[in-house]
Short mmCIF file of C-alpha atoms in Angstrom, two decimals:
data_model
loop_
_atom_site.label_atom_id
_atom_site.label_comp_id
_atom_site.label_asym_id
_atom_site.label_seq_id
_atom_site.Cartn_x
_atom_site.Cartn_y
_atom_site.Cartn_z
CA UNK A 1 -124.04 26.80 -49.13
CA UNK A 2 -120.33 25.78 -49.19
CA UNK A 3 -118.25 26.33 -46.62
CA UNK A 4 -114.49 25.81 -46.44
CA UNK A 5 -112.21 24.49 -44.06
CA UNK A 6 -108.28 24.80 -44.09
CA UNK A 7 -105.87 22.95 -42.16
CA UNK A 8 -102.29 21.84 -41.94
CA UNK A 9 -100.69 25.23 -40.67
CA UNK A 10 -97.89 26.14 -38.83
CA UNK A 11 -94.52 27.35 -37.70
CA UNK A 12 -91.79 25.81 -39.65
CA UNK A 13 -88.04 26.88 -39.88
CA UNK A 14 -87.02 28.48 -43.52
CA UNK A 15 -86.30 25.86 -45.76
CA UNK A 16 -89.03 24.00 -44.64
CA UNK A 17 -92.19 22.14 -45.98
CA UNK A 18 -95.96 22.53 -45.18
CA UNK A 19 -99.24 20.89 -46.94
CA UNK A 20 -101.86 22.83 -46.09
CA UNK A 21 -105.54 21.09 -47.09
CA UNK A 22 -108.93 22.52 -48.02
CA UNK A 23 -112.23 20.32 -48.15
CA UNK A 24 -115.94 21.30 -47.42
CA UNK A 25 -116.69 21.47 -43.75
CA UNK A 26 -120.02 19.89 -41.73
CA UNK A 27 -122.64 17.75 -43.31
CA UNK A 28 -123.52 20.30 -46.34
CA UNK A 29 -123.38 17.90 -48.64
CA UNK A 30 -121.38 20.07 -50.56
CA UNK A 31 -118.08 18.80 -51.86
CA UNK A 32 -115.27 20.06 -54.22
CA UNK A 33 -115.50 18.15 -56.97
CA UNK A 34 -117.59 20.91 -59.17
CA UNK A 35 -115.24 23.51 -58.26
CA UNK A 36 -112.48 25.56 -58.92
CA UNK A 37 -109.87 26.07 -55.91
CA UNK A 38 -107.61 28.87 -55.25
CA UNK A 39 -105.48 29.52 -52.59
CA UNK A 40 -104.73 32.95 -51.58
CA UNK A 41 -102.91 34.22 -48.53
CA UNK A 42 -102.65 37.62 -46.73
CA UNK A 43 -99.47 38.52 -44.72
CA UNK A 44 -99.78 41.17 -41.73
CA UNK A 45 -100.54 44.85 -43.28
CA UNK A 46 -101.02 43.67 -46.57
CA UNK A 47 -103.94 42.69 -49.11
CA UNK A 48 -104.48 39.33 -50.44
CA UNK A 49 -102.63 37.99 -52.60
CA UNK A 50 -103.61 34.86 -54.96
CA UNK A 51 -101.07 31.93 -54.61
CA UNK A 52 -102.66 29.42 -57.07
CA UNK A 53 -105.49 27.64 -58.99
CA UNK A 54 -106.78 24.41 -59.91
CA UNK A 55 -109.30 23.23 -62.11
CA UNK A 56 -112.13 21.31 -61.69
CA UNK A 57 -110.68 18.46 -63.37
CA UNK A 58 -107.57 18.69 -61.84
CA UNK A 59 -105.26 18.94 -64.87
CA UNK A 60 -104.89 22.85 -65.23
CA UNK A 61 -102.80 24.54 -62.25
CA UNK A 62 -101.39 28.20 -62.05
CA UNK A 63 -99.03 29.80 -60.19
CA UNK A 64 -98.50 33.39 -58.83
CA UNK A 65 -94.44 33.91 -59.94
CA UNK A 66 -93.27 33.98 -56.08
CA UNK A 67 -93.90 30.06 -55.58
CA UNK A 68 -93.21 28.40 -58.83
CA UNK A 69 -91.38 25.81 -58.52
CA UNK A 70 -91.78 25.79 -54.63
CA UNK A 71 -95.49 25.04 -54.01
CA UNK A 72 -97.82 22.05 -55.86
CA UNK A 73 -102.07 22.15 -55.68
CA UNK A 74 -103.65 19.09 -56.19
CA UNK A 75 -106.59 17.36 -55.89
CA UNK A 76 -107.65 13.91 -53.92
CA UNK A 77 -108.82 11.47 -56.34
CA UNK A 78 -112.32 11.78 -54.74
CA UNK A 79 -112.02 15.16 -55.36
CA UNK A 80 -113.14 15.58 -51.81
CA UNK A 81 -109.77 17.50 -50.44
CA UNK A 82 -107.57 20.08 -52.02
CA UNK A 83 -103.87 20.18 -51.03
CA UNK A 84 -101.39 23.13 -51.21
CA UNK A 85 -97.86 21.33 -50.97
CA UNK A 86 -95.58 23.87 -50.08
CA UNK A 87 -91.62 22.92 -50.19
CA UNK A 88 -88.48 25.40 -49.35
CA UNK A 89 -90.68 27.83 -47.24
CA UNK A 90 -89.11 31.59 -46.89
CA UNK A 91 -89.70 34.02 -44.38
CA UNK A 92 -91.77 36.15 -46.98
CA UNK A 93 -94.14 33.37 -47.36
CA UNK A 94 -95.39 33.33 -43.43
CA UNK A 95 -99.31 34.80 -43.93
CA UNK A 96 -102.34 33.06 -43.45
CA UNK A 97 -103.79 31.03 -46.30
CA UNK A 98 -107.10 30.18 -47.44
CA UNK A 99 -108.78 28.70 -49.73
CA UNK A 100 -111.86 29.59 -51.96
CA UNK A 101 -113.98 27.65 -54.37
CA UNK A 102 -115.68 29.10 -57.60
CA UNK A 103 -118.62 27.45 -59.80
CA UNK A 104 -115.99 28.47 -63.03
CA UNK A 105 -114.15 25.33 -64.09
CA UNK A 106 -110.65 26.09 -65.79
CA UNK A 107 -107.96 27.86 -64.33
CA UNK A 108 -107.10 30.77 -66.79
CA UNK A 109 -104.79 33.41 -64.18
CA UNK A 110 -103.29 33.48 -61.02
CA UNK A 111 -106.51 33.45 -58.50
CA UNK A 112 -107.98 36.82 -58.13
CA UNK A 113 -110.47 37.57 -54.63
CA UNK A 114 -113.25 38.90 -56.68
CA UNK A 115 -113.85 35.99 -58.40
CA UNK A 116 -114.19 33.40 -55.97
CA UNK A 117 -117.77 32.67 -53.69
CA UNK A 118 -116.61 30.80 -50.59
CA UNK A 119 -113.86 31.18 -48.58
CA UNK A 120 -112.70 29.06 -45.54
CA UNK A 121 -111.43 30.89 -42.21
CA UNK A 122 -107.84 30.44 -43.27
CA UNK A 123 -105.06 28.98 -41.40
CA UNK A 124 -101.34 30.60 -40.30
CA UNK A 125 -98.28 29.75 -41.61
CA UNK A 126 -95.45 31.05 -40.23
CA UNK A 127 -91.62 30.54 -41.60
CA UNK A 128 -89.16 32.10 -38.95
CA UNK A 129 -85.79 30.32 -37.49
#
């Protein structure tokens, strides 16, 4: 079975960056390369909310309206690691973010829960001065 791990977390002023990373944890033998990625994240008191997608291939990307133009998914080359580069942080972004791999391959709306299999523990971000 797959299993996630994020890292790259933190506490960073507002304004800030962040790249937060997702790859397949242990000796599984699992990797990401045959997946789709979302990130989602879930701020205190409130449900999850899907942040982005990226296809298998790398070339399709999407999203939510909240970080356009703020945060950039990509994929390693190896496909081994996802990244979530996240640039000019607010205070409204501090949650904690996972990531979650599904066996669909194109990325066709923002990231929604139900439709991804494996999910990593998450990691905090926190954006406060």
């Amino acid at each position: 079975q797959l299993q996630l791990v994020e890292s790259g977390g933190g506490l960073v002023q507002p304004g800030g960056s962040l790249r937060l990373s997702c790859a397949a944890s242990g000796f599984t033998g699992f990797t990401l390369a045959n997946y789709r990625i979302g990130w989602f994240r879930q701020a205190p008191g409130k449900d999850y909310e899907g942040v982005s997608c990226i296809s298998v291939s790398g070339a399709s990307t999407i999203y939510t309206d909240s970080v356009k133009g703020r945060f950039t998914v990509s994929r390693n080359y190896a496909k081994t690691t996802v990244y979530l580069q996240m640039t000019d942080l607010k205070p409204e972004d501090t949650a904690v973010y996972y990531c979650a791999a599904s066996s669909a391959i194109l990325c066709t709306s923002v990231p929604s829960q139900g439709r991804y299999d494996y999910w990593g523990q998450g990691t905090q971000v926190t954006v406060s001065s």
